[in-house]
CSV table of N, CA and C in Angstrom, one decimal:
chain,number,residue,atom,x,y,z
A,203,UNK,N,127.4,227.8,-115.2
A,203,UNK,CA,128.2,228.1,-116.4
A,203,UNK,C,129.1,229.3,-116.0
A,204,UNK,N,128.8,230.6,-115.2
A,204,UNK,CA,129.5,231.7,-114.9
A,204,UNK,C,130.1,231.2,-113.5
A,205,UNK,N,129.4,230.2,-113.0
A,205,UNK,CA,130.5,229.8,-112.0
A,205,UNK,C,132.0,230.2,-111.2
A,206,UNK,N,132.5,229.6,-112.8
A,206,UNK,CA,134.1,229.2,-112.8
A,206,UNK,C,134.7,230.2,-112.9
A,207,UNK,N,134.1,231.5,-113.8
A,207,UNK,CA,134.7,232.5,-114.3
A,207,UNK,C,134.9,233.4,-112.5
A,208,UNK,N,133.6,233.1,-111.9
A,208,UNK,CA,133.4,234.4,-110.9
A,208,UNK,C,134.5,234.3,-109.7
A,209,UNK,N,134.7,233.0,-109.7
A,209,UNK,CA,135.6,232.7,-108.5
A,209,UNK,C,136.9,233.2,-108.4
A,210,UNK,N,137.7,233.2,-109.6
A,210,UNK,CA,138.7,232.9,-110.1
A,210,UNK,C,139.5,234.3,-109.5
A,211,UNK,N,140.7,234.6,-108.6
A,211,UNK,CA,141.3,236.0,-108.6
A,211,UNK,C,141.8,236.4,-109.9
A,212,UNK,N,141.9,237.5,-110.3
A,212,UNK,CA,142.6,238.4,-111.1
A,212,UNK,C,143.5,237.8,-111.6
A,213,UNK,N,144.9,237.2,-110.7
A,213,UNK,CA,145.9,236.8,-111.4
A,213,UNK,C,145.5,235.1,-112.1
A,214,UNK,N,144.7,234.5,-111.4
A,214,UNK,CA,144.1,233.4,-112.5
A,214,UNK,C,143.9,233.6,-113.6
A,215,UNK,N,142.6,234.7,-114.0
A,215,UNK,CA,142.0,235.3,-114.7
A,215,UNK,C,143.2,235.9,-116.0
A,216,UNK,N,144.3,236.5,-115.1
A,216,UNK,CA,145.2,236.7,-116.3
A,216,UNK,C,146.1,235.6,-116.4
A,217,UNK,N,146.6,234.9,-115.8
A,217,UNK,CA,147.4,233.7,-116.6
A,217,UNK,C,146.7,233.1,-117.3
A,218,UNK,N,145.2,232.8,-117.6
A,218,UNK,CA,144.5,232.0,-118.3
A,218,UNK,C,144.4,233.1,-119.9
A,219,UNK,N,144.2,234.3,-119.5
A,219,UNK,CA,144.2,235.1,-120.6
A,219,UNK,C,145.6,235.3,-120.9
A,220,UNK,N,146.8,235.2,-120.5
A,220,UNK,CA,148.1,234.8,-121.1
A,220,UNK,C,148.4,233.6,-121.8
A,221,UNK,N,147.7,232.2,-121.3
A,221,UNK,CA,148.0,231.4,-121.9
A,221,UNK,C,146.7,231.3,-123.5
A,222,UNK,N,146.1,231.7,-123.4
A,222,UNK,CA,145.1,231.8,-124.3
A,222,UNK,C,145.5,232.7,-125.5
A,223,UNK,N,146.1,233.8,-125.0
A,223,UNK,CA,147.2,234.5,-126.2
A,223,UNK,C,148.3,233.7,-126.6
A,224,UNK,N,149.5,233.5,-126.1
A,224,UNK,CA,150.0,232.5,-126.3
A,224,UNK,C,149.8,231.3,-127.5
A,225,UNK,N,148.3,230.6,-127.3
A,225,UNK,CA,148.2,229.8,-127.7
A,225,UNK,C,147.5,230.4,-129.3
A,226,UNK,N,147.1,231.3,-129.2
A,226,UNK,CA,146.8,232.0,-130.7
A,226,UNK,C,147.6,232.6,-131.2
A,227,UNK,N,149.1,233.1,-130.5
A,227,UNK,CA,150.0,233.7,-131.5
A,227,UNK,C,150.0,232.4,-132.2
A,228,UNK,N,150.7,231.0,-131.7
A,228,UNK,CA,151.5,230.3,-132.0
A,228,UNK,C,150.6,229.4,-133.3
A,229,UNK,N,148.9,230.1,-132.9
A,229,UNK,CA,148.1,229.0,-134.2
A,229,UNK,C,148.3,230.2,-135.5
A,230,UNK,N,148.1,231.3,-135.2
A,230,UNK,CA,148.4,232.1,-136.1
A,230,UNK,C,150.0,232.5,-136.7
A,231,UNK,N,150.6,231.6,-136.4
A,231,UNK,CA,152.2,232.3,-136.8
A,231,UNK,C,151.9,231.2,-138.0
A,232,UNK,N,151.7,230.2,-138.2
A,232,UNK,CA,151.2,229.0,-139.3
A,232,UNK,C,150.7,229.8,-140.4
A,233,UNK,N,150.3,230.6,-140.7
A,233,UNK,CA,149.9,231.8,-141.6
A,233,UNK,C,150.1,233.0,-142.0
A,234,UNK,N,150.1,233.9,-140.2
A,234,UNK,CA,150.2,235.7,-140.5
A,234,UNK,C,151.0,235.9,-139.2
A,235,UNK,N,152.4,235.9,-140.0
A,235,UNK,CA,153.3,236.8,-138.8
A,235,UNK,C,153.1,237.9,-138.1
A,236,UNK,N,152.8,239.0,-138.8
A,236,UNK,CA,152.0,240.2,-138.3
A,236,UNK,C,150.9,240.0,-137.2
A,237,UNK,N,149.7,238.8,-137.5
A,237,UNK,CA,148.9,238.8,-136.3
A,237,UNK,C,149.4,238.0,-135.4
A,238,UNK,N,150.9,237.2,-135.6
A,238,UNK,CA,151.1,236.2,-134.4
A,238,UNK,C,151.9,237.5,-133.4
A,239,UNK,N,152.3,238.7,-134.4
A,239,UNK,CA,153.8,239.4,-133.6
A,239,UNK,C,152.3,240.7,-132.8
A,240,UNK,N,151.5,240.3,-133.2
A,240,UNK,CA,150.4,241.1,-132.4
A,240,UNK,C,149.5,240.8,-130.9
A,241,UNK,N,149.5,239.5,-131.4
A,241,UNK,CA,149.2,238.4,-129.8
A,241,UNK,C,150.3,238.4,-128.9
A,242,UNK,N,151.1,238.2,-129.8
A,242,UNK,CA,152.6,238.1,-128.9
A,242,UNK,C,153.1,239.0,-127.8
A,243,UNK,N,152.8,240.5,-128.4
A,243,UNK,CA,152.7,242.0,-127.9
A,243,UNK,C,151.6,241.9,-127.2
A,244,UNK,N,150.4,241.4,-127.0
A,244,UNK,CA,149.5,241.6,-125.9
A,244,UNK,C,149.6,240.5,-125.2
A,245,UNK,N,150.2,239.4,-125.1
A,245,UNK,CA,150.5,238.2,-124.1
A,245,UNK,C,151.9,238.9,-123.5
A,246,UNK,N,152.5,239.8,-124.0
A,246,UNK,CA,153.8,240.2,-123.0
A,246,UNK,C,153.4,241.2,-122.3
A,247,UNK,N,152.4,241.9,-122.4
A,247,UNK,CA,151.8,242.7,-121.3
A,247,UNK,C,151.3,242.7,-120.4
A,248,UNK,N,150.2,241.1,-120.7
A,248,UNK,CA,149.7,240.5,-119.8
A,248,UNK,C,150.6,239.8,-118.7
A,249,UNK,N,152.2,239.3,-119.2
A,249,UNK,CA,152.7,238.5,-118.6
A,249,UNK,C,153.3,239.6,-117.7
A,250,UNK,N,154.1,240.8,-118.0
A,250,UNK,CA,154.3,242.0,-117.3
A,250,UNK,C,153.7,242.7,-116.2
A,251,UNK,N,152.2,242.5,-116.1
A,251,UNK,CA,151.1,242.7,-115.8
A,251,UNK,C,151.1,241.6,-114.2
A,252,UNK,N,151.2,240.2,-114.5
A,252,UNK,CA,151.5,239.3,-114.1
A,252,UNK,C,152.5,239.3,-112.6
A,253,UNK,N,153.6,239.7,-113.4
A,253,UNK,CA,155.1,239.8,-112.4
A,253,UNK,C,155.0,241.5,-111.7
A,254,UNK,N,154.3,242.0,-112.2
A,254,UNK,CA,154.4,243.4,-111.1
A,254,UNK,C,152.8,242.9,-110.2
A,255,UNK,N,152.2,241.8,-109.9
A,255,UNK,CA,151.5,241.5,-109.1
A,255,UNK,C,152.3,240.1,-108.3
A,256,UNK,N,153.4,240.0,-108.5
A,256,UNK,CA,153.9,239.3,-108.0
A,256,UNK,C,153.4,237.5,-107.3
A,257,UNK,N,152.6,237.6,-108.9
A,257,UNK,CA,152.0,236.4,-108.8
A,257,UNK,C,152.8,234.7,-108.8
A,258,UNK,N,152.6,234.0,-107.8
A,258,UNK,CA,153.0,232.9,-107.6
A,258,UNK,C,153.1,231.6,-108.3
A,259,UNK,N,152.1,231.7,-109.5
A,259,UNK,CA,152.0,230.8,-110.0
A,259,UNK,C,152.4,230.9,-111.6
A,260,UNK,N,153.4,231.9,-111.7
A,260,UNK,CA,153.9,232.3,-112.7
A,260,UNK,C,154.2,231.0,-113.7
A,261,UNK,N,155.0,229.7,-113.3
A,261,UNK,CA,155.1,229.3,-113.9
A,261,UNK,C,154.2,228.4,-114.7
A,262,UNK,N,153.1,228.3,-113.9
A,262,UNK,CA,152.0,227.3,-114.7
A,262,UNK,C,151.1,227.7,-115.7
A,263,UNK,N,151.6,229.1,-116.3
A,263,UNK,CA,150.9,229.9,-117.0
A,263,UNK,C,151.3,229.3,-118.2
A,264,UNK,N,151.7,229.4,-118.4
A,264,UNK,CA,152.9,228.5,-119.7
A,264,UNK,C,152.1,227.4,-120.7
């Protein structure tokens, strides 16, 4: 079960937690702008986070 998580490098680990924000701003904007413009703000950190690691697989994060 912890397998999958343990393997994974850092920048995996954060594109999956970028696309995982991402995907809750976008369920929450359907309701509460305020909590989608709050995911939104912590998925751009992550993605910032991302590009000063000069991670390669930037675009499959998406």
């Amino acid at each position: 079960m912890f397998g999958n998580i343990l393997f994974k490098s850092k920048e995996e680990r954060l594109c999956q937690k970028y696309s995982s924000l991402m995907n809750r701003a976008y369920q929450a904007a359907l309701t509460n702008k305020d909590r989608s413009d709050e995911l939104n703000a912590r998925a751009k950190e992550v993605l910032e986070e991302l590009r000063s690691l000069n991670y390669k697989g930037l675009d499959s994060c998406s």
